[in-house]
JSON list of N, CA and C in Angstrom, two decimals:
[
{"chain": "A", "resi": 541, "resn": "MET", "atom": "N", "xyz": [11.34, -7.53, -10.48]},
{"chain": "A", "resi": 541, "resn": "MET", "atom": "CA", "xyz": [12.72, -8.34, -11.39]},
{"chain": "A", "resi": 541, "resn": "MET", "atom": "C", "xyz": [12.07, -10.47, -11.10]},
{"chain": "A", "resi": 542, "resn": "LYS", "atom": "N", "xyz": [11.33, -10.40, -10.24]},
{"chain": "A", "resi": 542, "resn": "LYS", "atom": "CA", "xyz": [11.06, -11.63, -9.73]},
{"chain": "A", "resi": 542, "resn": "LYS", "atom": "C", "xyz": [11.00, -12.91, -10.26]},
{"chain": "A", "resi": 543, "resn": "PHE", "atom": "N", "xyz": [10.86, -12.07, -12.54]},
{"chain": "A", "resi": 543, "resn": "PHE", "atom": "CA", "xyz": [11.02, -13.14, -13.27]},
{"chain": "A", "resi": 543, "resn": "PHE", "atom": "C", "xyz": [12.66, -14.03, -13.62]},
{"chain": "A", "resi": 544, "resn": "LEU", "atom": "N", "xyz": [13.54, -12.79, -13.37]},
{"chain": "A", "resi": 544, "resn": "LEU", "atom": "CA", "xyz": [14.93, -12.57, -13.26]},
{"chain": "A", "resi": 544, "resn": "LEU", "atom": "C", "xyz": [15.41, -13.89, -11.55]},
{"chain": "A", "resi": 545, "resn": "ASP", "atom": "N", "xyz": [14.80, -13.09, -10.75]},
{"chain": "A", "resi": 545, "resn": "ASP", "atom": "CA", "xyz": [15.34, -13.78, -9.31]},
{"chain": "A", "resi": 545, "resn": "ASP", "atom": "C", "xyz": [15.06, -15.54, -9.60]},
{"chain": "A", "resi": 546, "resn": "LYS", "atom": "N", "xyz": [14.36, -15.92, -10.09]},
{"chain": "A", "resi": 546, "resn": "LYS", "atom": "CA", "xyz": [13.58, -17.45, -10.42]},
{"chain": "A", "resi": 546, "resn": "LYS", "atom": "C", "xyz": [14.53, -17.73, -11.98]},
{"chain": "A", "resi": 547, "resn": "ASN", "atom": "N", "xyz": [14.57, -17.15, -13.32]},
{"chain": "A", "resi": 547, "resn": "ASN", "atom": "CA", "xyz": [15.36, -17.47, -14.05]},
{"chain": "A", "resi": 547, "resn": "ASN", "atom": "C", "xyz": [16.72, -16.55, -14.15]},
{"chain": "A", "resi": 548, "resn": "PRO", "atom": "N", "xyz": [17.59, -17.17, -13.36]},
{"chain": "A", "resi": 548, "resn": "PRO", "atom": "CA", "xyz": [18.87, -16.00, -13.93]},
{"chain": "A", "resi": 548, "resn": "PRO", "atom": "C", "xyz": [19.66, -15.99, -15.39]},
{"chain": "A", "resi": 549, "resn": "VAL", "atom": "N", "xyz": [20.24, -14.93, -15.51]},
{"chain": "A", "resi": 549, "resn": "VAL", "atom": "CA", "xyz": [20.51, -14.84, -16.71]},
{"chain": "A", "resi": 549, "resn": "VAL", "atom": "C", "xyz": [22.00, -14.19, -16.79]},
{"chain": "A", "resi": 550, "resn": "GLY", "atom": "N", "xyz": [22.43, -14.70, -17.62]},
{"chain": "A", "resi": 550, "resn": "GLY", "atom": "CA", "xyz": [24.33, -14.18, -17.79]},
{"chain": "A", "resi": 550, "resn": "GLY", "atom": "C", "xyz": [24.43, -13.44, -18.84]},
{"chain": "A", "resi": 551, "resn": "TYR", "atom": "N", "xyz": [23.64, -12.44, -18.89]},
{"chain": "A", "resi": 551, "resn": "TYR", "atom": "CA", "xyz": [24.14, -11.12, -19.71]},
{"chain": "A", "resi": 551, "resn": "TYR", "atom": "C", "xyz": [23.31, -9.97, -18.95]},
{"chain": "A", "resi": 552, "resn": "PRO", "atom": "N", "xyz": [23.23, -8.73, -19.68]},
{"chain": "A", "resi": 552, "resn": "PRO", "atom": "CA", "xyz": [22.48, -7.72, -19.28]},
{"chain": "A", "resi": 552, "resn": "PRO", "atom": "C", "xyz": [21.20, -7.67, -19.36]},
{"chain": "A", "resi": 553, "resn": "SER", "atom": "N", "xyz": [20.27, -7.41, -18.23]},
{"chain": "A", "resi": 553, "resn": "SER", "atom": "CA", "xyz": [19.22, -6.84, -18.78]},
{"chain": "A", "resi": 553, "resn": "SER", "atom": "C", "xyz": [18.50, -5.65, -17.33]},
{"chain": "A", "resi": 554, "resn": "GLY", "atom": "N", "xyz": [18.04, -4.86, -18.26]},
{"chain": "A", "resi": 554, "resn": "GLY", "atom": "CA", "xyz": [17.70, -3.68, -17.64]},
{"chain": "A", "resi": 554, "resn": "GLY", "atom": "C", "xyz": [15.89, -4.00, -17.37]},
{"chain": "A", "resi": 555, "resn": "ALA", "atom": "N", "xyz": [15.41, -3.15, -16.14]},
{"chain": "A", "resi": 555, "resn": "ALA", "atom": "CA", "xyz": [14.13, -2.98, -15.59]},
{"chain": "A", "resi": 555, "resn": "ALA", "atom": "C", "xyz": [13.75, -1.78, -16.18]},
{"chain": "A", "resi": 556, "resn": "ASP", "atom": "N", "xyz": [12.29, -1.97, -15.92]},
{"chain": "A", "resi": 556, "resn": "ASP", "atom": "CA", "xyz": [11.33, -1.12, -16.10]},
{"chain": "A", "resi": 556, "resn": "ASP", "atom": "C", "xyz": [10.21, -0.70, -15.09]},
{"chain": "A", "resi": 557, "resn": "PRO", "atom": "N", "xyz": [10.47, -0.28, -14.19]},
{"chain": "A", "resi": 557, "resn": "PRO", "atom": "CA", "xyz": [9.46, -0.35, -12.50]},
{"chain": "A", "resi": 557, "resn": "PRO", "atom": "C", "xyz": [8.37, 0.41, -13.34]},
{"chain": "A", "resi": 558, "resn": "LYS", "atom": "N", "xyz": [8.70, 1.77, -14.02]},
{"chain": "A", "resi": 558, "resn": "LYS", "atom": "CA", "xyz": [7.69, 2.21, -14.40]},
{"chain": "A", "resi": 558, "resn": "LYS", "atom": "C", "xyz": [6.79, 2.42, -15.29]},
{"chain": "A", "resi": 559, "resn": "GLY", "atom": "N", "xyz": [7.14, 1.10, -16.10]},
{"chain": "A", "resi": 559, "resn": "GLY", "atom": "CA", "xyz": [6.51, 0.75, -17.47]},
{"chain": "A", "resi": 559, "resn": "GLY", "atom": "C", "xyz": [6.44, 1.39, -18.46]},
{"chain": "A", "resi": 560, "resn": "ASN", "atom": "N", "xyz": [7.39, 2.72, -18.50]},
{"chain": "A", "resi": 560, "resn": "ASN", "atom": "CA", "xyz": [8.02, 3.51, -19.97]},
{"chain": "A", "resi": 560, "resn": "ASN", "atom": "C", "xyz": [8.28, 2.67, -20.96]},
{"chain": "A", "resi": 561, "resn": "VAL", "atom": "N", "xyz": [8.66, 1.15, -20.92]},
{"chain": "A", "resi": 561, "resn": "VAL", "atom": "CA", "xyz": [10.11, 1.35, -22.24]},
{"chain": "A", "resi": 561, "resn": "VAL", "atom": "C", "xyz": [8.64, 0.82, -23.39]},
{"chain": "A", "resi": 562, "resn": "PRO", "atom": "N", "xyz": [7.88, -0.33, -22.99]},
{"chain": "A", "resi": 562, "resn": "PRO", "atom": "CA", "xyz": [6.84, -0.38, -23.82]},
{"chain": "A", "resi": 562, "resn": "PRO", "atom": "C", "xyz": [6.53, 0.76, -25.13]},
{"chain": "A", "resi": 563, "resn": "GLU", "atom": "N", "xyz": [5.78, 1.48, -24.94]},
{"chain": "A", "resi": 563, "resn": "GLU", "atom": "CA", "xyz": [5.42, 2.71, -25.38]},
{"chain": "A", "resi": 563, "resn": "GLU", "atom": "C", "xyz": [6.45, 3.07, -25.87]},
{"chain": "A", "resi": 564, "resn": "ARG", "atom": "N", "xyz": [7.33, 3.43, -25.15]},
{"chain": "A", "resi": 564, "resn": "ARG", "atom": "CA", "xyz": [8.62, 4.64, -26.33]},
{"chain": "A", "resi": 564, "resn": "ARG", "atom": "C", "xyz": [9.24, 3.78, -27.28]},
{"chain": "A", "resi": 565, "resn": "PHE", "atom": "N", "xyz": [9.48, 2.13, -27.42]},
{"chain": "A", "resi": 565, "resn": "PHE", "atom": "CA", "xyz": [10.02, 1.76, -28.28]},
{"chain": "A", "resi": 565, "resn": "PHE", "atom": "C", "xyz": [9.25, 0.97, -29.26]},
{"chain": "A", "resi": 566, "resn": "GLY", "atom": "N", "xyz": [7.83, 0.78, -28.99]},
{"chain": "A", "resi": 566, "resn": "GLY", "atom": "CA", "xyz": [7.27, 0.51, -29.78]},
{"chain": "A", "resi": 566, "resn": "GLY", "atom": "C", "xyz": [6.27, -1.59, -29.59]},
{"chain": "A", "resi": 567, "resn": "LEU", "atom": "N", "xyz": [6.57, -1.65, -28.24]},
{"chain": "A", "resi": 567, "resn": "LEU", "atom": "CA", "xyz": [6.92, -3.30, -27.94]},
{"chain": "A", "resi": 567, "resn": "LEU", "atom": "C", "xyz": [5.50, -3.85, -27.95]},
{"chain": "A", "resi": 568, "resn": "GLN", "atom": "N", "xyz": [5.54, -4.98, -28.59]},
{"chain": "A", "resi": 568, "resn": "GLN", "atom": "CA", "xyz": [4.03, -5.81, -28.90]},
{"chain": "A", "resi": 568, "resn": "GLN", "atom": "C", "xyz": [3.85, -6.63, -27.86]},
{"chain": "A", "resi": 569, "resn": "THR", "atom": "N", "xyz": [4.75, -7.54, -27.07]},
{"chain": "A", "resi": 569, "resn": "THR", "atom": "CA", "xyz": [5.04, -8.18, -26.13]},
{"chain": "A", "resi": 569, "resn": "THR", "atom": "C", "xyz": [5.99, -8.48, -25.58]},
{"chain": "A", "resi": 570, "resn": "MET", "atom": "N", "xyz": [5.87, -9.17, -24.47]},
{"chain": "A", "resi": 570, "resn": "MET", "atom": "CA", "xyz": [6.64, -8.96, -23.37]},
{"chain": "A", "resi": 570, "resn": "MET", "atom": "C", "xyz": [7.05, -10.48, -22.94]},
{"chain": "A", "resi": 571, "resn": "PRO", "atom": "N", "xyz": [8.43, -11.13, -22.50]},
{"chain": "A", "resi": 571, "resn": "PRO", "atom": "CA", "xyz": [9.11, -10.19, -23.25]},
{"chain": "A", "resi": 571, "resn": "PRO", "atom": "C", "xyz": [9.39, -9.92, -24.58]},
{"chain": "A", "resi": 572, "resn": "THR", "atom": "N", "xyz": [10.26, -8.97, -25.23]},
{"chain": "A", "resi": 572, "resn": "THR", "atom": "CA", "xyz": [10.97, -9.15, -25.75]},
{"chain": "A", "resi": 572, "resn": "THR", "atom": "C", "xyz": [12.60, -8.67, -25.69]},
{"chain": "A", "resi": 573, "resn": "SER", "atom": "N", "xyz": [13.68, -9.68, -26.44]},
{"chain": "A", "resi": 573, "resn": "SER", "atom": "CA", "xyz": [14.58, -9.84, -26.51]},
{"chain": "A", "resi": 573, "resn": "SER", "atom": "C", "xyz": [15.45, -9.34, -27.77]},
{"chain": "A", "resi": 574, "resn": "TYR", "atom": "N", "xyz": [16.36, -8.53, -27.37]},
{"chain": "A", "resi": 574, "resn": "TYR", "atom": "CA", "xyz": [17.37, -7.96, -28.78]},
{"chain": "A", "resi": 574, "resn": "TYR", "atom": "C", "xyz": [18.89, -8.52, -28.69]},
{"chain": "A", "resi": 575, "resn": "LEU", "atom": "N", "xyz": [19.43, -9.09, -29.86]},
{"chain": "A", "resi": 575, "resn": "LEU", "atom": "CA", "xyz": [20.69, -9.96, -29.57]},
{"chain": "A", "resi": 575, "resn": "LEU", "atom": "C", "xyz": [21.42, -8.70, -30.46]},
{"chain": "A", "resi": 576, "resn": "ILE", "atom": "N", "xyz": [22.29, -8.11, -30.12]},
{"chain": "A", "resi": 576, "resn": "ILE", "atom": "CA", "xyz": [22.85, -6.71, -30.31]},
{"chain": "A", "resi": 576, "resn": "ILE", "atom": "C", "xyz": [24.39, -6.99, -30.80]},
{"chain": "A", "resi": 577, "resn": "ASP", "atom": "N", "xyz": [25.05, -7.24, -31.92]},
{"chain": "A", "resi": 577, "resn": "ASP", "atom": "CA", "xyz": [26.35, -7.34, -32.34]},
{"chain": "A", "resi": 577, "resn": "ASP", "atom": "C", "xyz": [27.14, -6.39, -31.62]},
{"chain": "A", "resi": 578, "resn": "GLN", "atom": "N", "xyz": [28.26, -6.39, -31.98]},
{"chain": "A", "resi": 578, "resn": "GLN", "atom": "CA", "xyz": [29.16, -5.97, -31.44]},
{"chain": "A", "resi": 578, "resn": "GLN", "atom": "C", "xyz": [29.77, -4.49, -32.16]},
{"chain": "A", "resi": 579, "resn": "ARG", "atom": "N", "xyz": [29.29, -4.34, -32.89]},
{"chain": "A", "resi": 579, "resn": "ARG", "atom": "CA", "xyz": [29.21, -3.34, -33.70]},
{"chain": "A", "resi": 579, "resn": "ARG", "atom": "C", "xyz": [27.30, -2.15, -33.17]},
{"chain": "A", "resi": 580, "resn": "GLY", "atom": "N", "xyz": [26.66, -2.60, -32.87]},
{"chain": "A", "resi": 580, "resn": "GLY", "atom": "CA", "xyz": [25.31, -1.89, -32.11]},
{"chain": "A", "resi": 580, "resn": "GLY", "atom": "C", "xyz": [24.39, -2.21, -33.38]},
{"chain": "A", "resi": 581, "resn": "VAL", "atom": "N", "xyz": [24.75, -3.19, -34.32]},
{"chain": "A", "resi": 581, "resn": "VAL", "atom": "CA", "xyz": [23.98, -3.35, -35.28]},
{"chain": "A", "resi": 581, "resn": "VAL", "atom": "C", "xyz": [22.53, -4.61, -34.54]},
{"chain": "A", "resi": 582, "resn": "VAL", "atom": "N", "xyz": [21.14, -4.61, -34.63]},
{"chain": "A", "resi": 582, "resn": "VAL", "atom": "CA", "xyz": [19.81, -5.70, -34.15]},
{"chain": "A", "resi": 582, "resn": "VAL", "atom": "C", "xyz": [20.50, -6.10, -34.43]},
{"chain": "A", "resi": 583, "resn": "ARG", "atom": "N", "xyz": [20.34, -7.61, -34.53]},
{"chain": "A", "resi": 583, "resn": "ARG", "atom": "CA", "xyz": [20.86, -9.13, -35.26]},
{"chain": "A", "resi": 583, "resn": "ARG", "atom": "C", "xyz": [19.74, -9.73, -34.95]},
{"chain": "A", "resi": 584, "resn": "LEU", "atom": "N", "xyz": [18.60, -9.71, -33.97]},
{"chain": "A", "resi": 584, "resn": "LEU", "atom": "CA", "xyz": [17.67, -10.40, -33.36]},
{"chain": "A", "resi": 584, "resn": "LEU", "atom": "C", "xyz": [16.58, -9.95, -32.75]},
{"chain": "A", "resi": 585, "resn": "VAL", "atom": "N", "xyz": [15.42, -9.76, -33.25]},
{"chain": "A", "resi": 585, "resn": "VAL", "atom": "CA", "xyz": [14.54, -9.20, -32.61]},
{"chain": "A", "resi": 585, "resn": "VAL", "atom": "C", "xyz": [13.63, -10.63, -32.06]},
{"chain": "A", "resi": 586, "resn": "HIS", "atom": "N", "xyz": [13.66, -11.10, -30.65]},
{"chain": "A", "resi": 586, "resn": "HIS", "atom": "CA", "xyz": [13.02, -11.78, -30.26]},
{"chain": "A", "resi": 586, "resn": "HIS", "atom": "C", "xyz": [11.57, -11.87, -29.22]},
{"chain": "A", "resi": 587, "resn": "GLU", "atom": "N", "xyz": [10.22, -11.88, -30.28]},
{"chain": "A", "resi": 587, "resn": "GLU", "atom": "CA", "xyz": [9.36, -11.66, -28.88]},
{"chain": "A", "resi": 587, "resn": "GLU", "atom": "C", "xyz": [8.82, -13.02, -28.45]},
{"chain": "A", "resi": 588, "resn": "GLY", "atom": "N", "xyz": [8.07, -12.44, -27.11]},
{"chain": "A", "resi": 588, "resn": "GLY", "atom": "CA", "xyz": [7.57, -13.89, -26.44]},
{"chain": "A", "resi": 588, "resn": "GLY", "atom": "C", "xyz": [8.53, -14.58, -25.71]},
{"chain": "A", "resi": 589, "resn": "PHE", "atom": "N", "xyz": [8.06, -15.63, -24.97]},
{"chain": "A", "resi": 589, "resn": "PHE", "atom": "CA", "xyz": [9.15, -16.52, -25.14]},
{"chain": "A", "resi": 589, "resn": "PHE", "atom": "C", "xyz": [8.58, -17.97, -25.01]},
{"chain": "A", "resi": 590, "resn": "ARG", "atom": "N", "xyz": [9.42, -18.58, -25.52]},
{"chain": "A", "resi": 590, "resn": "ARG", "atom": "CA", "xyz": [8.85, -20.41, -26.36]},
{"chain": "A", "resi": 590, "resn": "ARG", "atom": "C", "xyz": [9.86, -20.98, -26.05]},
{"chain": "A", "resi": 591, "resn": "ARG", "atom": "N", "xyz": [10.10, -22.03, -25.58]},
{"chain": "A", "resi": 591, "resn": "ARG", "atom": "CA", "xyz": [11.19, -23.10, -24.95]},
{"chain": "A", "resi": 591, "resn": "ARG", "atom": "C", "xyz": [11.57, -23.78, -26.51]},
{"chain": "A", "resi": 592, "resn": "GLY", "atom": "N", "xyz": [10.53, -23.50, -27.96]},
{"chain": "A", "resi": 592, "resn": "GLY", "atom": "CA", "xyz": [11.25, -24.34, -28.82]},
{"chain": "A", "resi": 592, "resn": "GLY", "atom": "C", "xyz": [12.11, -23.23, -29.77]},
{"chain": "A", "resi": 593, "resn": "ASP", "atom": "N", "xyz": [11.78, -22.14, -28.97]},
{"chain": "A", "resi": 593, "resn": "ASP", "atom": "CA", "xyz": [12.50, -21.45, -29.96]},
{"chain": "A", "resi": 593, "resn": "ASP", "atom": "C", "xyz": [14.03, -21.14, -29.28]},
{"chain": "A", "resi": 594, "resn": "ILE", "atom": "N", "xyz": [14.89, -21.71, -28.30]},
{"chain": "A", "resi": 594, "resn": "ILE", "atom": "CA", "xyz": [16.18, -21.98, -27.77]},
{"chain": "A", "resi": 594, "resn": "ILE", "atom": "C", "xyz": [17.17, -21.95, -28.97]},
{"chain": "A", "resi": 595, "resn": "ASP", "atom": "N", "xyz": [17.01, -22.92, -29.37]},
{"chain": "A", "resi": 595, "resn": "ASP", "atom": "CA", "xyz": [18.10, -23.70, -30.76]},
{"chain": "A", "resi": 595, "resn": "ASP", "atom": "C", "xyz": [17.91, -22.27, -31.62]},
{"chain": "A", "resi": 596, "resn": "THR", "atom": "N", "xyz": [17.27, -21.92, -32.00]},
{"chain": "A", "resi": 596, "resn": "THR", "atom": "CA", "xyz": [17.27, -20.84, -33.23]},
{"chain": "A", "resi": 596, "resn": "THR", "atom": "C", "xyz": [17.59, -19.68, -32.59]},
{"chain": "A", "resi": 597, "resn": "ILE", "atom": "N", "xyz": [17.73, -19.34, -31.33]},
{"chain": "A", "resi": 597, "resn": "ILE", "atom": "CA", "xyz": [18.19, -18.22, -30.46]},
{"chain": "A", "resi": 597, "resn": "ILE", "atom": "C", "xyz": [20.05, -18.17, -30.46]},
{"chain": "A", "resi": 598, "resn": "ARG", "atom": "N", "xyz": [20.08, -19.46, -29.66]},
{"chain": "A", "resi": 598, "resn": "ARG", "atom": "CA", "xyz": [21.75, -20.05, -30.05]},
{"chain": "A", "resi": 598, "resn": "ARG", "atom": "C", "xyz": [22.53, -19.97, -31.00]},
{"chain": "A", "resi": 599, "resn": "GLU", "atom": "N", "xyz": [21.84, -20.40, -32.36]},
{"chain": "A", "resi": 599, "resn": "GLU", "atom": "CA", "xyz": [22.47, -20.41, -33.16]},
{"chain": "A", "resi": 599, "resn": "GLU", "atom": "C", "xyz": [23.17, -19.10, -33.61]},
{"chain": "A", "resi": 600, "resn": "GLU", "atom": "N", "xyz": [21.76, -17.73, -33.61]},
{"chain": "A", "resi": 600, "resn": "GLU", "atom": "CA", "xyz": [22.04, -16.24, -33.93]},
{"chain": "A", "resi": 600, "resn": "GLU", "atom": "C", "xyz": [23.52, -16.12, -33.30]},
{"chain": "A", "resi": 601, "resn": "ILE", "atom": "N", "xyz": [23.13, -16.23, -31.67]},
{"chain": "A", "resi": 601, "resn": "ILE", "atom": "CA", "xyz": [24.09, -15.79, -30.90]},
{"chain": "A", "resi": 601, "resn": "ILE", "atom": "C", "xyz": [25.35, -16.36, -31.40]},
{"chain": "A", "resi": 602, "resn": "GLU", "atom": "N", "xyz": [25.43, -17.74, -32.06]},
{"chain": "A", "resi": 602, "resn": "GLU", "atom": "CA", "xyz": [26.70, -18.27, -32.04]},
{"chain": "A", "resi": 602, "resn": "GLU", "atom": "C", "xyz": [27.38, -17.30, -33.40]},
{"chain": "A", "resi": 603, "resn": "LYS", "atom": "N", "xyz": [26.12, -17.05, -34.17]},
{"chain": "A", "resi": 603, "resn": "LYS", "atom": "CA", "xyz": [26.46, -16.42, -35.32]},
{"chain": "A", "resi": 603, "resn": "LYS", "atom": "C", "xyz": [27.42, -14.61, -34.98]},
{"chain": "A", "resi": 604, "resn": "VAL", "atom": "N", "xyz": [26.46, -14.42, -34.11]},
{"chain": "A", "resi": 604, "resn": "VAL", "atom": "CA", "xyz": [27.17, -13.05, -33.81]},
{"chain": "A", "resi": 604, "resn": "VAL", "atom": "C", "xyz": [28.53, -13.24, -32.95]},
{"chain": "A", "resi": 605, "resn": "LEU", "atom": "N", "xyz": [28.90, -13.99, -32.20]},
{"chain": "A", "resi": 605, "resn": "LEU", "atom": "CA", "xyz": [30.02, -14.16, -31.49]},
{"chain": "A", "resi": 605, "resn": "LEU", "atom": "C", "xyz": [30.99, -14.79, -32.78]},
{"chain": "A", "resi": 606, "resn": "HIS", "atom": "N", "xyz": [30.34, -15.39, -33.82]},
{"chain": "A", "resi": 606, "resn": "HIS", "atom": "CA", "xyz": [32.21, -15.44, -34.52]},
{"chain": "A", "resi": 606, "resn": "HIS", "atom": "C", "xyz": [31.60, -14.46, -35.75]},
{"chain": "A", "resi": 607, "resn": "GLY", "atom": "N", "xyz": [31.40, -13.69, -35.18]},
{"chain": "A", "resi": 607, "resn": "GLY", "atom": "CA", "xyz": [31.57, -12.85, -36.59]},
{"chain": "A", "resi": 607, "resn": "GLY", "atom": "C", "xyz": [30.57, -13.07, -38.03]},
{"chain": "A", "resi": 608, "resn": "ARG", "atom": "N", "xyz": [29.44, -13.59, -38.05]},
{"chain": "A", "resi": 608, "resn": "ARG", "atom": "CA", "xyz": [29.06, -14.24, -39.58]},
{"chain": "A", "resi": 608, "resn": "ARG", "atom": "C", "xyz": [27.88, -12.75, -39.45]}
]
């Protein structure tokens, strides 16, 4: 979790020390983030990390938080 040590986040994040998750969930890119709404519906799958995507991700989070 060296990445999270350097880049702390304010939301739950899982660890996969044995490296089983990518194959089990068909992940193509790391990191892959999922935005899941209050009903458990996946609202956004974001693959990779590019600083230019932050505004789009923030907008989607706001939509979920406001029930849209």
